[in-house]
Amino acid sequence: NAGVMQNPRHLVRRRGQEARLRCSPMKGHSHVYWYRQLPEEGLKFMVYLQKENIIDESGMPKERFSAEFPKEGPSILRIQQVVRGDSAAYFCASSRGTSGLQETQYFGPGTRLLVL
Amino acid sequence: KNEVEQSPQNLTAQEGEFITINCSYSVGISALHWLQQHPGGGIVSLFMLSSGKKKHGRLIATINIQEKHSSLHITASHPRDSAVYICAVRWKNTDKLIFGTGTRLQVFP
C-alpha cells in the first residue's frame, strides 16, 4: 500500500509564474490536508478537503492560492503569480475519513517550492 | 504566545540516554499528535493520543488532559533518533492541526 505521494518533490518558479502541487492520498483515504512550512518556521494548516468539497480553508491566503480535490485524480494546490515569500515546503496529509476526529493523518514527503 | 509550546527547542544527548520532550497547549483539544521530521524533511506520524499513554518500541507518549500537557520519551536513544520532533494538537470539533515549533534532537555516538 503506497503512502501519500506528492509531486513534484522540488519545484523552481520565477516570480509571477504559477505553481501546481499535486497530492495523491493513500489508497482508501478520502480526506486531504495541506500544510505549509516556511523556512525556519513550524508547520501551518492551510486547507482541508474531502472529495469534491473544501471543508475548511481558514489557513489559506485570501489571494492567489486555491485547492481542489476532484472526484478522480490527485488533490491540487495551485499558487498563482508566485512571490518569493511563497518559497516553502508544502506537505499534504491524508486520512481515511471514517473515524471522525480520532484519525491519524499520514504525511507525504512534501514539495519544496523555490521562487526566484 | 503560541497555542502549542514545546520544550526544549534544542536537545543534544549521548547514545543510550533517556530523552524527554515536552508539549503544553492552551486550547481544548480532541487529540494530540507527535510527529518526527527527518533531516531530509519527510514527516512521520509517531503517535496520536487523546488520553493516557502509548508505547511503540523505544518511544513512549503520555498525555494529561487536565494539565494540557504531553511528553514524548525515548529510551536508549540512538543516533538514528536525531530528528525534529513536533507536537500537534487537533482543536476540539475541528480537523485542523495546530503545530508546535518542534524540538531538534541530536544524539551523538
Tab-separated table of C-alpha atoms in Angstrom:
chain	number	residue	atom	x	y	z
A	1	ASN	CA	0.000	0.000	0.000
A	2	ALA	CA	1.785	3.094	-1.237
A	3	GLY	CA	1.919	6.039	1.105
A	4	VAL	CA	0.880	9.588	0.375
A	5	MET	CA	2.513	10.716	-2.869
A	6	GLN	CA	3.419	14.272	-3.699
A	7	ASN	CA	4.900	15.643	-6.861
A	8	PRO	CA	6.982	17.288	-7.814
A	9	ARG	CA	9.354	16.920	-4.868
A	10	HIS	CA	11.152	20.118	-5.854
A	11	LEU	CA	9.759	22.980	-7.902
A	12	VAL	CA	11.512	26.142	-9.010
A	13	ARG	CA	9.476	29.047	-10.310
A	14	ARG	CA	10.204	32.644	-11.218
A	15	ARG	CA	8.171	35.428	-9.677
A	16	GLY	CA	4.814	35.761	-11.410
A	17	GLN	CA	4.616	32.166	-12.617
A	18	GLU	CA	2.110	29.580	-11.452
A	19	ALA	CA	2.930	26.630	-9.209
A	20	ARG	CA	0.857	23.437	-9.171
A	21	LEU	CA	1.472	20.950	-6.406
A	22	ARG	CA	-0.093	17.506	-6.531
A	23	CYS	CA	-1.030	15.117	-3.769
A	24	SER	CA	-2.291	11.560	-4.152
A	25	PRO	CA	-3.678	10.300	-0.842
A	26	MET	CA	-3.186	6.804	0.450
A	27	LYS	CA	-5.451	4.199	-1.053
A	28	GLY	CA	-8.822	4.275	0.642
A	29	HIS	CA	-8.331	7.766	2.076
A	30	SER	CA	-10.876	10.412	1.193
A	31	HIS	CA	-9.636	13.325	3.331
A	32	VAL	CA	-6.706	15.514	2.322
A	33	TYR	CA	-4.971	18.276	4.263
A	34	TRP	CA	-2.395	20.774	3.019
A	35	TYR	CA	0.199	22.334	5.315
A	36	ARG	CA	2.963	24.865	4.676
A	37	GLN	CA	6.337	25.050	6.396
A	38	LEU	CA	8.130	28.345	5.831
A	39	PRO	CA	11.921	28.341	6.243
A	40	GLU	CA	12.891	28.097	9.912
A	41	GLU	CA	9.221	28.073	10.962
A	42	GLY	CA	6.743	25.461	12.107
A	43	LEU	CA	4.046	23.796	10.050
A	44	LYS	CA	0.835	25.741	9.466
A	45	PHE	CA	-2.540	24.377	8.399
A	46	MET	CA	-3.778	25.638	5.031
A	47	VAL	CA	-6.813	23.713	3.868
A	48	TYR	CA	-8.806	20.534	4.468
A	49	LEU	CA	-10.661	18.852	1.614
A	50	GLN	CA	-12.832	15.851	1.045
A	51	LYS	CA	-13.607	14.554	-2.409
A	52	GLU	CA	-15.037	17.486	-4.424
A	53	ASN	CA	-15.513	19.618	-1.292
A	54	ILE	CA	-13.471	22.175	0.604
A	55	ILE	CA	-14.256	21.646	4.274
A	56	ASP	CA	-12.002	24.225	5.924
A	57	GLU	CA	-9.813	26.746	4.106
A	58	SER	CA	-9.231	29.065	7.032
A	59	GLY	CA	-5.449	28.765	6.689
A	60	MET	CA	-5.294	29.668	3.004
A	61	PRO	CA	-4.072	33.113	1.977
A	62	LYS	CA	-7.036	35.029	0.577
A	63	GLU	CA	-5.473	35.688	-2.803
A	64	ARG	CA	-3.522	33.637	-5.344
A	65	PHE	CA	-3.975	30.293	-3.534
A	66	SER	CA	-6.581	27.667	-4.361
A	67	ALA	CA	-7.049	23.976	-3.725
A	68	GLU	CA	-9.173	21.237	-5.160
A	69	PHE	CA	-9.707	17.529	-4.698
A	70	PRO	CA	-11.659	16.255	-7.709
A	71	LYS	CA	-13.657	13.059	-7.845
A	72	GLU	CA	-10.924	11.493	-9.955
A	73	GLY	CA	-7.237	12.264	-9.655
A	74	PRO	CA	-4.981	13.918	-7.115
A	75	SER	CA	-5.589	16.938	-4.946
A	76	ILE	CA	-4.034	20.087	-6.412
A	77	LEU	CA	-2.718	23.119	-4.556
A	78	ARG	CA	-2.383	25.976	-7.007
A	79	ILE	CA	-0.449	29.163	-6.390
A	80	GLN	CA	-0.848	31.876	-8.984
A	81	GLN	CA	1.648	34.687	-9.590
A	82	VAL	CA	4.132	33.319	-7.096
A	83	VAL	CA	6.238	35.655	-4.975
A	84	ARG	CA	9.481	34.982	-3.098
A	85	GLY	CA	7.564	34.685	0.172
A	86	ASP	CA	5.785	31.595	-1.200
A	87	SER	CA	9.077	29.669	-1.033
A	88	ALA	CA	8.410	26.910	1.468
A	89	ALA	CA	7.843	23.191	1.897
A	90	TYR	CA	4.252	22.203	1.219
A	91	PHE	CA	3.087	18.993	2.859
A	92	CYS	CA	-0.003	17.016	2.118
A	93	ALA	CA	-1.547	14.543	4.560
A	94	SER	CA	-4.446	12.159	4.177
A	95	SER	CA	-6.782	10.236	6.440
A	96	ARG	CA	-9.396	7.601	5.896
A	97	GLY	CA	-12.313	9.779	6.940
A	98	THR	CA	-14.398	7.120	8.628
A	99	SER	CA	-13.460	7.509	12.292
A	100	GLY	CA	-14.349	11.110	12.892
A	101	LEU	CA	-11.830	13.220	14.725
A	102	GLN	CA	-9.719	10.392	16.088
A	103	GLU	CA	-7.881	9.564	12.900
A	104	THR	CA	-4.189	9.552	12.203
A	105	GLN	CA	-3.045	11.733	9.346
A	106	TYR	CA	-0.356	10.264	7.107
A	107	PHE	CA	2.047	12.774	5.600
A	108	GLY	CA	3.562	12.900	2.162
A	109	PRO	CA	7.238	13.709	1.506
A	110	GLY	CA	6.480	17.332	0.703
A	111	THR	CA	7.100	19.625	-2.261
A	112	ARG	CA	9.831	22.184	-1.811
A	113	LEU	CA	8.965	25.313	-3.754
A	114	LEU	CA	11.660	27.849	-4.509
A	115	VAL	CA	10.664	31.139	-6.080
A	116	LEU	CA	13.495	33.010	-7.753
B	1	LYS	CA	2.012	33.213	22.912
B	2	ASN	CA	1.634	30.133	20.707
B	3	GLU	CA	-1.224	27.767	21.385
B	4	VAL	CA	1.291	24.895	21.373
B	5	GLU	CA	4.608	25.256	23.158
B	6	GLN	CA	7.404	22.710	23.071
B	7	SER	CA	10.478	22.408	25.232
B	8	PRO	CA	13.326	22.246	24.869
B	9	GLN	CA	13.832	23.795	21.423
B	10	ASN	CA	17.150	22.013	21.005
B	11	LEU	CA	18.427	18.895	22.721
B	12	THR	CA	21.686	17.008	22.456
B	13	ALA	CA	22.266	13.620	24.023
B	14	GLN	CA	24.771	10.801	24.146
B	15	GLU	CA	23.756	7.474	22.705
B	16	GLY	CA	21.876	5.442	25.305
B	17	GLU	CA	20.448	8.383	27.239
B	18	PHE	CA	16.785	8.677	28.184
B	19	ILE	CA	15.182	11.656	26.464
B	20	THR	CA	12.064	13.646	27.304
B	21	ILE	CA	10.410	16.261	25.099
B	22	ASN	CA	7.529	18.291	26.494
B	23	CYS	CA	4.466	19.850	24.888
B	24	SER	CA	1.981	22.224	26.509
B	25	TYR	CA	-1.126	23.589	24.860
B	26	SER	CA	-3.715	26.183	25.743
B	27	VAL	CA	-6.793	25.166	23.746
B	28	GLY	CA	-9.381	22.432	24.115
B	29	ILE	CA	-8.338	19.506	22.004
B	30	SER	CA	-9.745	16.248	20.727
B	31	ALA	CA	-6.360	14.619	20.073
B	32	LEU	CA	-2.629	15.264	20.192
B	33	HIS	CA	-0.103	14.033	17.649
B	34	TRP	CA	3.630	13.509	17.900
B	35	LEU	CA	5.445	13.717	14.565
B	36	GLN	CA	9.048	13.127	13.544
B	37	GLN	CA	10.698	15.153	10.774
B	38	HIS	CA	13.987	13.805	9.482
B	39	PRO	CA	16.837	15.927	8.151
B	40	GLY	CA	15.668	15.126	4.624
B	41	GLY	CA	12.343	16.771	5.508
B	42	GLY	CA	9.901	13.842	5.467
B	43	ILE	CA	7.320	13.687	8.255
B	44	VAL	CA	6.302	10.517	10.053
B	45	SER	CA	3.374	10.287	12.422
B	46	LEU	CA	4.568	8.624	15.640
B	47	PHE	CA	1.538	8.752	17.931
B	48	MET	CA	-1.967	10.067	18.210
B	49	LEU	CA	-3.263	10.375	21.766
B	50	SER	CA	-6.465	11.507	23.374
B	51	SER	CA	-5.748	10.131	26.849
B	52	GLY	CA	-3.277	8.082	28.853
B	53	LYS	CA	-0.151	6.592	27.399
B	54	LYS	CA	1.043	4.821	24.258
B	55	LYS	CA	4.230	2.856	23.610
B	56	HIS	CA	5.874	1.844	20.367
B	57	GLY	CA	9.287	0.271	20.578
B	58	ARG	CA	11.598	2.679	22.413
B	59	LEU	CA	9.105	5.537	22.177
B	60	ILE	CA	6.540	6.360	24.841
B	61	ALA	CA	3.992	9.179	24.675
B	62	THR	CA	1.839	10.373	27.559
B	63	ILE	CA	-0.862	12.993	27.851
B	64	ASN	CA	-2.516	14.699	30.816
B	65	ILE	CA	-5.711	16.304	29.560
B	66	GLN	CA	-6.411	18.215	32.797
B	67	GLU	CA	-2.943	19.794	32.788
B	68	LYS	CA	-2.916	20.264	28.992
B	69	HIS	CA	0.478	18.623	28.747
B	70	SER	CA	2.083	15.777	26.843
B	71	SER	CA	5.529	14.211	26.909
B	72	LEU	CA	7.440	12.120	24.405
B	73	HIS	CA	10.093	9.840	25.854
B	74	ILE	CA	12.826	7.989	24.003
B	75	THR	CA	14.562	5.202	25.879
B	76	ALA	CA	18.081	4.022	24.980
B	77	SER	CA	18.487	6.818	22.420
B	78	HIS	CA	20.411	6.161	19.206
B	79	PRO	CA	21.983	8.484	16.617
B	80	ARG	CA	19.254	7.492	14.153
B	81	ASP	CA	16.742	9.142	16.513
B	82	SER	CA	18.260	12.505	15.514
B	83	ALA	CA	15.393	14.488	14.015
B	84	VAL	CA	12.938	17.270	14.761
B	85	TYR	CA	10.051	16.130	16.947
B	86	ILE	CA	6.825	18.057	16.502
B	87	CYS	CA	3.788	18.177	18.749
B	88	ALA	CA	0.468	18.986	17.058
B	89	VAL	CA	-2.980	19.316	18.592
B	90	ARG	CA	-6.338	18.917	16.947
B	91	TRP	CA	-8.707	21.664	18.054
B	92	LYS	CA	-11.859	20.279	19.562
B	93	ASN	CA	-14.574	19.620	16.970
B	94	THR	CA	-12.358	20.538	14.033
B	95	ASP	CA	-9.957	18.690	11.802
B	96	LYS	CA	-7.391	21.454	11.974
B	97	LEU	CA	-3.959	20.660	13.428
B	98	ILE	CA	-2.004	23.350	15.297
B	99	PHE	CA	1.703	22.643	15.448
B	100	GLY	CA	4.439	23.410	17.915
B	101	THR	CA	7.704	24.760	16.546
B	102	GLY	CA	9.476	21.471	17.125
B	103	THR	CA	12.344	20.136	19.224
B	104	ARG	CA	15.581	19.483	17.373
B	105	LEU	CA	17.237	16.369	18.816
B	106	GLN	CA	20.803	15.295	18.105
B	107	VAL	CA	22.078	12.037	19.534
B	108	PHE	CA	25.822	11.535	19.380
B	109	PRO	CA	27.524	8.131	19.391
